[in-house]
PDB file of C-alpha atoms in Angstrom:
ATOM      1  CA  MET A   7      64.031 208.741  35.369  1.00 46.00           C
ATOM      2  CA  GLN A   8      61.733 208.866  38.405  1.00 53.00           C
ATOM      3  CA  GLY A   9      62.724 206.862  41.467  1.00 57.00           C
ATOM      4  CA  PRO A  10      60.337 205.374  44.066  1.00 56.00           C
ATOM      5  CA  LEU A  11      60.724 208.396  46.372  1.00 53.00           C
ATOM      6  CA  MET A  12      59.947 210.894  43.599  1.00 52.00           C
ATOM      7  CA  LYS A  13      56.906 208.873  42.515  1.00 51.00           C
ATOM      8  CA  GLU A  14      55.675 208.809  46.117  1.00 50.00           C
ATOM      9  CA  LEU A  15      56.098 212.573  46.433  1.00 49.00           C
ATOM     10  CA  ILE A  16      54.239 213.156  43.161  1.00 49.00           C
ATOM     11  CA  SER A  17      51.395 210.904  44.308  1.00 52.00           C
ATOM     12  CA  LEU A  18      51.082 212.942  47.499  1.00 52.00           C
ATOM     13  CA  VAL A  19      50.799 216.210  45.552  1.00 56.00           C
ATOM     14  CA  TYR A  20      48.764 214.745  42.671  1.00 68.00           C
ATOM     15  CA  PRO A  21      46.936 211.685  44.028  1.00 82.00           C
ATOM     16  CA  PRO A  22      45.676 209.149  41.463  1.00 87.00           C
ATOM     17  CA  ARG A  23      42.167 209.794  40.197  1.00 90.00           C
ATOM     18  CA  CYS A  24      39.510 207.499  38.775  1.00 92.00           C
ATOM     19  CA  VAL A  25      39.764 207.711  34.989  1.00 92.00           C
ATOM     20  CA  ALA A  26      35.970 207.756  34.690  1.00 92.00           C
ATOM     21  CA  CYS A  27      34.737 210.152  37.396  1.00 92.00           C
ATOM     22  CA  GLY A  28      37.821 211.802  38.889  1.00 89.00           C
ATOM     23  CA  GLU A  29      37.434 210.481  42.431  1.00 91.00           C
ATOM     24  CA  GLN A  30      40.638 209.635  44.297  1.00 89.00           C
ATOM     25  CA  VAL A  31      41.829 206.037  43.892  1.00 88.00           C
ATOM     26  CA  LEU A  32      44.818 203.977  45.034  1.00 81.00           C
ATOM     27  CA  ASP A  33      46.506 203.371  41.682  1.00 82.00           C
ATOM     28  CA  GLU A  34      47.141 205.537  38.634  1.00 81.00           C
ATOM     29  CA  GLY A  35      44.858 204.698  35.718  1.00 82.00           C
ATOM     30  CA  GLY A  36      42.348 202.862  37.872  1.00 86.00           C
ATOM     31  CA  LEU A  37      38.607 203.002  38.431  1.00 93.00           C
ATOM     32  CA  CYS A  38      36.929 203.743  41.741  1.00 94.00           C
ATOM     33  CA  GLY A  39      34.637 201.083  43.201  1.00 93.00           C
ATOM     34  CA  PRO A  40      31.340 202.483  41.880  1.00 95.00           C
ATOM     35  CA  CYS A  41      32.751 203.110  38.381  1.00 95.00           C
ATOM     36  CA  TRP A  42      34.283 199.632  38.295  1.00 94.00           C
ATOM     37  CA  ARG A  43      30.909 198.085  39.096  1.00 95.00           C
ATOM     38  CA  GLN A  44      29.239 200.248  36.435  1.00 96.00           C
ATOM     39  CA  THR A  45      31.731 199.334  33.705  1.00 97.00           C
ATOM     40  CA  PRO A  46      30.440 196.411  31.592  1.00 97.00           C
ATOM     41  CA  PHE A  47      33.559 194.240  31.413  1.00 97.00           C
ATOM     42  CA  ILE A  48      33.058 191.086  29.368  1.00 97.00           C
ATOM     43  CA  THR A  49      33.668 187.871  31.305  1.00 94.00           C
ATOM     44  CA  GLY A  50      32.502 184.275  31.176  1.00 93.00           C
ATOM     45  CA  LEU A  51      31.167 182.651  28.010  1.00 95.00           C
ATOM     46  CA  VAL A  52      31.780 184.731  24.867  1.00 97.00           C
ATOM     47  CA  CYS A  53      31.498 184.335  21.111  1.00 97.00           C
ATOM     48  CA  ASP A  54      34.862 183.024  19.919  1.00 97.00           C
ATOM     49  CA  LEU A  55      34.745 185.238  16.822  1.00 97.00           C
ATOM     50  CA  CYS A  56      33.699 188.637  18.165  1.00 97.00           C
ATOM     51  CA  GLY A  57      33.874 188.388  21.950  1.00 97.00           C
ATOM     52  CA  VAL A  58      30.263 189.370  22.642  1.00 97.00           C
ATOM     53  CA  PRO A  59      28.982 187.850  25.920  1.00 96.00           C
ATOM     54  CA  LEU A  60      26.771 184.775  25.634  1.00 96.00           C
ATOM     55  CA  ILE A  61      24.355 183.116  28.027  1.00 92.00           C
ATOM     56  CA  GLY A  62      25.668 179.945  29.611  1.00 87.00           C
ATOM     57  CA  ALA A  63      28.829 178.542  31.149  1.00 83.00           C
ATOM     58  CA  ALA A  64      32.116 178.336  29.298  1.00 77.00           C
ATOM     59  CA  GLU A  65      33.480 174.847  28.642  1.00 78.00           C
ATOM     60  CA  GLU A  66      37.207 174.403  28.118  1.00 78.00           C
ATOM     61  CA  GLY A  67      38.047 173.579  24.517  1.00 76.00           C
ATOM     62  CA  VAL A  68      34.523 174.309  23.223  1.00 80.00           C
ATOM     63  CA  ALA A  69      34.020 177.366  20.990  1.00 91.00           C
ATOM     64  CA  GLU A  70      30.626 179.077  20.931  1.00 95.00           C
ATOM     65  CA  TYR A  71      29.360 181.650  18.432  1.00 96.00           C
ATOM     66  CA  CYS A  72      26.745 184.406  18.483  1.00 96.00           C
ATOM     67  CA  ASP A  73      23.913 184.641  15.938  1.00 94.00           C
ATOM     68  CA  ASP A  74      25.667 187.445  14.046  1.00 94.00           C
ATOM     69  CA  CYS A  75      28.861 185.450  13.569  1.00 96.00           C
ATOM     70  CA  LEU A  76      26.920 182.332  12.578  1.00 95.00           C
ATOM     71  CA  GLY A  77      25.274 184.345   9.804  1.00 92.00           C
ATOM     72  CA  VAL A  78      28.335 186.215   8.466  1.00 92.00           C
ATOM     73  CA  LEU A  79      31.609 184.812   7.169  1.00 93.00           C
ATOM     74  CA  ARG A  80      34.346 186.472   9.250  1.00 96.00           C
ATOM     75  CA  PRO A  81      37.799 186.760   7.608  1.00 96.00           C
ATOM     76  CA  TRP A  82      39.484 186.286  10.977  1.00 97.00           C
ATOM     77  CA  SER A  83      39.859 183.120  13.076  1.00 96.00           C
ATOM     78  CA  ARG A  84      39.043 184.297  16.602  1.00 97.00           C
ATOM     79  CA  GLY A  85      38.165 187.553  18.353  1.00 97.00           C
ATOM     80  CA  ARG A  86      37.743 189.170  21.742  1.00 98.00           C
ATOM     81  CA  ALA A  87      36.404 192.396  23.279  1.00 98.00           C
ATOM     82  CA  ALA A  88      37.095 193.937  26.676  1.00 98.00           C
ATOM     83  CA  LEU A  89      33.824 195.837  27.232  1.00 98.00           C
ATOM     84  CA  VAL A  90      30.227 195.981  26.087  1.00 98.00           C
ATOM     85  CA  TYR A  91      29.615 199.237  24.193  1.00 97.00           C
ATOM     86  CA  ALA A  92      26.879 200.494  26.494  1.00 96.00           C
ATOM     87  CA  GLY A  93      26.567 202.717  29.538  1.00 95.00           C
ATOM     88  CA  GLN A  94      29.944 203.350  31.142  1.00 96.00           C
ATOM     89  CA  GLY A  95      31.689 201.375  28.393  1.00 96.00           C
ATOM     90  CA  ARG A  96      30.303 203.684  25.722  1.00 96.00           C
ATOM     91  CA  ARG A  97      31.136 206.795  27.741  1.00 96.00           C
ATOM     92  CA  LEU A  98      34.764 205.725  28.148  1.00 96.00           C
ATOM     93  CA  VAL A  99      35.154 205.039  24.418  1.00 96.00           C
ATOM     94  CA  LEU A 100      33.725 208.444  23.522  1.00 95.00           C
ATOM     95  CA  LYS A 101      36.016 210.171  26.033  1.00 94.00           C
ATOM     96  CA  LEU A 102      39.020 208.669  24.253  1.00 94.00           C
ATOM     97  CA  LYS A 103      37.770 209.410  20.729  1.00 90.00           C
ATOM     98  CA  HIS A 104      36.309 212.876  21.127  1.00 88.00           C
ATOM     99  CA  GLU A 105      37.730 214.389  24.328  1.00 90.00           C
ATOM    100  CA  ASP A 106      41.443 213.651  23.741  1.00 87.00           C
ATOM    101  CA  ARG A 107      41.593 211.588  26.929  1.00 92.00           C
ATOM    102  CA  HIS A 108      44.894 209.876  26.157  1.00 92.00           C
ATOM    103  CA  ASP A 109      45.260 209.012  29.842  1.00 93.00           C
ATOM    104  CA  LEU A 110      42.630 206.344  29.163  1.00 96.00           C
ATOM    105  CA  VAL A 111      44.877 204.474  26.721  1.00 96.00           C
ATOM    106  CA  ALA A 112      46.944 202.721  29.412  1.00 95.00           C
ATOM    107  CA  PRO A 113      44.030 201.207  31.379  1.00 96.00           C
ATOM    108  CA  MET A 114      42.126 200.395  28.198  1.00 97.00           C
ATOM    109  CA  ALA A 115      45.146 198.629  26.700  1.00 98.00           C
ATOM    110  CA  HIS A 116      45.482 196.654  29.931  1.00 97.00           C
ATOM    111  CA  TRP A 117      41.835 195.531  29.743  1.00 98.00           C
ATOM    112  CA  MET A 118      42.234 194.595  26.088  1.00 98.00           C
ATOM    113  CA  ALA A 119      45.451 192.666  26.712  1.00 98.00           C
ATOM    114  CA  GLN A 120      43.690 190.635  29.381  1.00 97.00           C
ATOM    115  CA  ALA A 121      40.886 189.831  26.940  1.00 97.00           C
ATOM    116  CA  ALA A 122      43.400 188.876  24.218  1.00 97.00           C
ATOM    117  CA  ARG A 123      45.467 186.408  26.244  1.00 95.00           C
ATOM    118  CA  PRO A 124      43.254 183.384  25.392  1.00 91.00           C
ATOM    119  CA  LEU A 125      43.817 184.111  21.693  1.00 91.00           C
ATOM    120  CA  LEU A 126      47.588 184.196  21.992  1.00 91.00           C
ATOM    121  CA  GLN A 127      47.739 180.918  23.887  1.00 87.00           C
ATOM    122  CA  GLY A 128      46.969 179.109  20.647  1.00 73.00           C
ATOM    123  CA  ALA A 129      48.875 181.430  18.304  1.00 78.00           C
ATOM    124  CA  SER A 130      51.652 179.982  16.194  1.00 75.00           C
ATOM    125  CA  GLY A 131      54.854 181.911  15.457  1.00 83.00           C
ATOM    126  CA  GLU A 132      55.337 185.652  15.856  1.00 93.00           C
ATOM    127  CA  VAL A 133      52.295 187.780  16.667  1.00 96.00           C
ATOM    128  CA  VAL A 134      51.976 191.352  15.371  1.00 97.00           C
ATOM    129  CA  ALA A 135      49.414 193.907  16.556  1.00 98.00           C
ATOM    130  CA  VAL A 136      48.023 195.985  13.667  1.00 98.00           C
ATOM    131  CA  PRO A 137      45.601 198.873  14.208  1.00 98.00           C
ATOM    132  CA  VAL A 138      42.700 199.620  11.892  1.00 97.00           C
ATOM    133  CA  PRO A 139      43.951 202.659   9.922  1.00 95.00           C
ATOM    134  CA  LEU A 140      42.305 206.046   9.521  1.00 91.00           C
ATOM    135  CA  HIS A 141      42.145 207.906   6.232  1.00 87.00           C
ATOM    136  CA  TRP A 142      44.555 210.852   6.239  1.00 83.00           C
ATOM    137  CA  ARG A 143      41.691 213.354   6.120  1.00 85.00           C
ATOM    138  CA  ARG A 144      40.103 211.950   9.274  1.00 82.00           C
ATOM    139  CA  LEU A 145      43.505 211.649  10.918  1.00 80.00           C
ATOM    140  CA  MET A 146      44.196 215.333  10.230  1.00 81.00           C
ATOM    141  CA  ALA A 147      40.834 216.298  11.743  1.00 81.00           C
ATOM    142  CA  ARG A 148      41.138 214.064  14.837  1.00 82.00           C
ATOM    143  CA  ARG A 149      44.943 214.430  15.170  1.00 85.00           C
ATOM    144  CA  PHE A 150      45.397 210.849  16.341  1.00 90.00           C
ATOM    145  CA  ASN A 151      44.280 207.317  15.564  1.00 93.00           C
ATOM    146  CA  GLN A 152      42.828 205.862  18.763  1.00 95.00           C
ATOM    147  CA  SER A 153      43.205 202.326  17.378  1.00 97.00           C
ATOM    148  CA  ALA A 154      46.935 202.881  16.873  1.00 97.00           C
ATOM    149  CA  LEU A 155      47.323 204.149  20.439  1.00 97.00           C
ATOM    150  CA  LEU A 156      45.498 201.091  21.758  1.00 98.00           C
ATOM    151  CA  ALA A 157      47.473 198.707  19.524  1.00 98.00           C
ATOM    152  CA  ARG A 158      50.799 200.031  20.807  1.00 98.00           C
ATOM    153  CA  GLY A 159      49.613 199.726  24.409  1.00 98.00           C
ATOM    154  CA  VAL A 160      48.316 196.190  23.892  1.00 98.00           C
ATOM    155  CA  ALA A 161      51.543 195.142  22.161  1.00 98.00           C
ATOM    156  CA  ARG A 162      53.650 196.409  25.079  1.00 97.00           C
ATOM    157  CA  ARG A 163      51.559 194.525  27.615  1.00 97.00           C
ATOM    158  CA  LEU A 164      51.532 191.290  25.629  1.00 97.00           C
ATOM    159  CA  GLY A 165      55.199 191.509  24.632  1.00 96.00           C
ATOM    160  CA  ILE A 166      54.447 191.328  20.906  1.00 97.00           C
ATOM    161  CA  ALA A 167      55.422 193.457  17.923  1.00 97.00           C
ATOM    162  CA  CYS A 168      53.301 196.334  16.615  1.00 98.00           C
ATOM    163  CA  ALA A 169      53.086 197.443  12.972  1.00 97.00           C
ATOM    164  CA  PRO A 170      51.051 200.697  13.042  1.00 96.00           C
ATOM    165  CA  ALA A 171      51.566 201.442   9.329  1.00 95.00           C
ATOM    166  CA  ALA A 172      51.028 197.927   7.966  1.00 97.00           C
ATOM    167  CA  LEU A 173      47.594 198.805   6.556  1.00 97.00           C
ATOM    168  CA  ARG A 174      46.347 201.922   4.751  1.00 95.00           C
ATOM    169  CA  ARG A 175      42.882 203.380   4.299  1.00 93.00           C
ATOM    170  CA  ILE A 176      42.887 204.675   0.738  1.00 91.00           C
ATOM    171  CA  ARG A 177      39.318 205.906   0.562  1.00 85.00           C
ATOM    172  CA  HIS A 178      37.654 208.462   2.818  1.00 80.00           C
ATOM    173  CA  THR A 179      34.481 206.622   3.801  1.00 76.00           C
ATOM    174  CA  ALA A 180      31.326 208.160   5.201  1.00 65.00           C
ATOM    175  CA  GLU A 181      30.485 207.570   8.867  1.00 69.00           C
ATOM    176  CA  GLN A 182      29.077 204.102   9.588  1.00 67.00           C
ATOM    177  CA  GLU A 183      26.600 205.284  12.197  1.00 68.00           C
ATOM    178  CA  GLY A 184      22.997 204.987  11.055  1.00 61.00           C
ATOM    179  CA  ARG A 185      23.776 202.530   8.237  1.00 70.00           C
ATOM    180  CA  GLY A 186      22.331 199.036   8.007  1.00 70.00           C
ATOM    181  CA  HIS A 187      24.411 195.862   7.981  1.00 71.00           C
ATOM    182  CA  ASP A 188      24.833 195.545   4.204  1.00 76.00           C
ATOM    183  CA  ALA A 189      25.424 199.281   3.769  1.00 84.00           C
ATOM    184  CA  ARG A 190      28.223 199.182   6.356  1.00 85.00           C
ATOM    185  CA  PHE A 191      30.055 196.449   4.457  1.00 83.00           C
ATOM    186  CA  ALA A 192      29.518 198.184   1.108  1.00 84.00           C
ATOM    187  CA  ASN A 193      30.843 201.434   2.574  1.00 82.00           C
ATOM    188  CA  LEU A 194      34.138 199.766   3.575  1.00 83.00           C
ATOM    189  CA  ALA A 195      34.611 197.615   0.455  1.00 85.00           C
ATOM    190  CA  GLY A 196      38.116 198.211  -0.925  1.00 87.00           C
ATOM    191  CA  ALA A 197      38.816 201.042   1.532  1.00 89.00           C
ATOM    192  CA  ILE A 198      41.659 199.311   3.442  1.00 94.00           C
ATOM    193  CA  VAL A 199      44.691 197.870   1.663  1.00 96.00           C
ATOM    194  CA  PRO A 200      48.164 196.607   2.575  1.00 96.00           C
ATOM    195  CA  GLY A 201      50.779 199.294   3.232  1.00 94.00           C
ATOM    196  CA  ARG A 202      54.105 199.494   1.395  1.00 91.00           C
ATOM    197  CA  ARG A 203      55.921 197.158   3.786  1.00 91.00           C
ATOM    198  CA  ALA A 204      52.921 195.058   4.777  1.00 94.00           C
ATOM    199  CA  ARG A 205      54.217 191.783   3.351  1.00 95.00           C
ATOM    200  CA  GLU A 206      57.580 192.293   5.025  1.00 95.00           C
ATOM    201  CA  ARG A 207      55.911 192.892   8.409  1.00 95.00           C
ATOM    202  CA  LEU A 208      52.966 190.477   8.227  1.00 97.00           C
ATOM    203  CA  ALA A 209      53.763 187.539   5.927  1.00 96.00           C
ATOM    204  CA  GLY A 210      53.882 184.251   7.810  1.00 95.00           C
ATOM    205  CA  ARG A 211      52.878 185.877  11.108  1.00 96.00           C
ATOM    206  CA  THR A 212      49.763 185.869  13.256  1.00 96.00           C
ATOM    207  CA  VAL A 213      48.125 189.303  12.989  1.00 97.00           C
ATOM    208  CA  LEU A 214      46.059 190.801  15.795  1.00 98.00           C
ATOM    209  CA  ILE A 215      43.791 193.472  14.263  1.00 98.00           C
ATOM    210  CA  VAL A 216      43.031 196.144  16.888  1.00 98.00           C
ATOM    211  CA  ASP A 217      40.116 198.604  16.841  1.00 97.00           C
ATOM    212  CA  ASP A 218      38.108 200.579  19.379  1.00 97.00           C
ATOM    213  CA  VAL A 219      34.544 199.385  18.657  1.00 96.00           C
ATOM    214  CA  MET A 220      32.937 196.548  16.716  1.00 96.00           C
ATOM    215  CA  THR A 221      29.356 196.899  15.521  1.00 93.00           C
ATOM    216  CA  SER A 222      28.733 194.868  12.353  1.00 91.00           C
ATOM    217  CA  GLY A 223      32.367 193.882  11.856  1.00 93.00           C
ATOM    218  CA  ALA A 224      32.634 195.609   8.466  1.00 92.00           C
ATOM    219  CA  THR A 225      35.742 197.630   9.379  1.00 94.00           C
ATOM    220  CA  LEU A 226      37.468 194.671  11.001  1.00 96.00           C
ATOM    221  CA  SER A 227      36.634 192.545   7.964  1.00 96.00           C
ATOM    222  CA  ALA A 228      38.215 195.052   5.569  1.00 95.00           C
ATOM    223  CA  ALA A 229      41.352 195.181   7.728  1.00 97.00           C
ATOM    224  CA  ALA A 230      41.514 191.401   8.151  1.00 97.00           C
ATOM    225  CA  GLU A 231      41.196 190.863   4.406  1.00 96.00           C
ATOM    226  CA  ALA A 232      44.050 193.302   3.788  1.00 97.00           C
ATOM    227  CA  ALA A 233      46.174 191.452   6.369  1.00 97.00           C
ATOM    228  CA  ARG A 234      45.457 188.137   4.662  1.00 97.00           C
ATOM    229  CA  ALA A 235      46.373 189.671   1.316  1.00 97.00           C
ATOM    230  CA  SER A 236      49.718 190.577   2.912  1.00 97.00           C
ATOM    231  CA  GLY A 237      50.426 186.916   3.642  1.00 97.00           C
ATOM    232  CA  ALA A 238      49.345 186.706   7.292  1.00 97.00           C
ATOM    233  CA  ARG A 239      49.333 183.131   8.562  1.00 95.00           C
ATOM    234  CA  GLU A 240      46.340 183.758  10.810  1.00 96.00           C
ATOM    235  CA  VAL A 241      44.269 186.783  11.788  1.00 97.00           C
ATOM    236  CA  PHE A 242      42.672 187.525  15.152  1.00 97.00           C
ATOM    237  CA  ALA A 243      40.457 190.490  16.074  1.00 98.00           C
ATOM    238  CA  LEU A 244      40.601 192.527  19.283  1.00 98.00           C
ATOM    239  CA  VAL A 245      38.404 195.498  20.167  1.00 98.00           C
ATOM    240  CA  LEU A 246      37.976 197.645  23.212  1.00 98.00           C
ATOM    241  CA  ALA A 247      34.165 197.471  23.073  1.00 98.00           C
ATOM    242  CA  ARG A 248      31.601 195.298  21.301  1.00 98.00           C
ATOM    243  CA  VAL A 249      28.103 196.498  20.482  1.00 96.00           C
ATOM    244  CA  ALA A 250      25.711 193.873  21.862  1.00 92.00           C
ATOM    245  CA  LYS A 251      22.085 193.379  21.054  1.00 78.00           C
ATOM    246  CA  ALA A 252      19.657 193.780  23.937  1.00 62.00           C
ATOM    247  CA  PRO A 253      18.566 190.366  25.284  1.00 57.00           C
TER     248      PRO A 253
END
């Protein structure tokens, strides 16, 4: 196990670098000043169902909703996102998904945990983080499930349980990109189901569904419905990045 002196020596030889651009920074897993300012963190008033930023000032105890969530029945109670999926936020997500940048998991999980804290303040009973599952064919091709990595990191930071195998994706679905709203939901219909021990892990508990990106909410909806079918008391949604419509 590394002591303080060994960590200091390592930092002298291998100084911490910005996870976005590689410039030297003070802390491991951090962003340099310019990259921090360019990263679209979500703060202030947000939609209470999907976490997308809204115009206006937040009022304590008052929930606001975006147009998308007002027009679609969400099978989860509340939701949050850490970043807007645009610019630097999009680039960071793609680095994790397609460039095997597992060093990004720790800072991303930290950002997501911060976004999730308001949800857990009102949670009743035990909370379990559950990642959106990948079909085995996609998992074999990618070699890892980024949502599972994020879920484990979020769970550690929030001090909650994590059930990475609670849900299964039983159908290999086509990519969602380029599909319209209704086609996205049809593509995911029946694709995610409870795992073998889902009821044992989720029944009577508050489930925090974790994914990397939310666009229409079709994938989160399929996962949330499977969690409810497993007996979850309540379901929340947490994503790293939320696609937001241009104002």
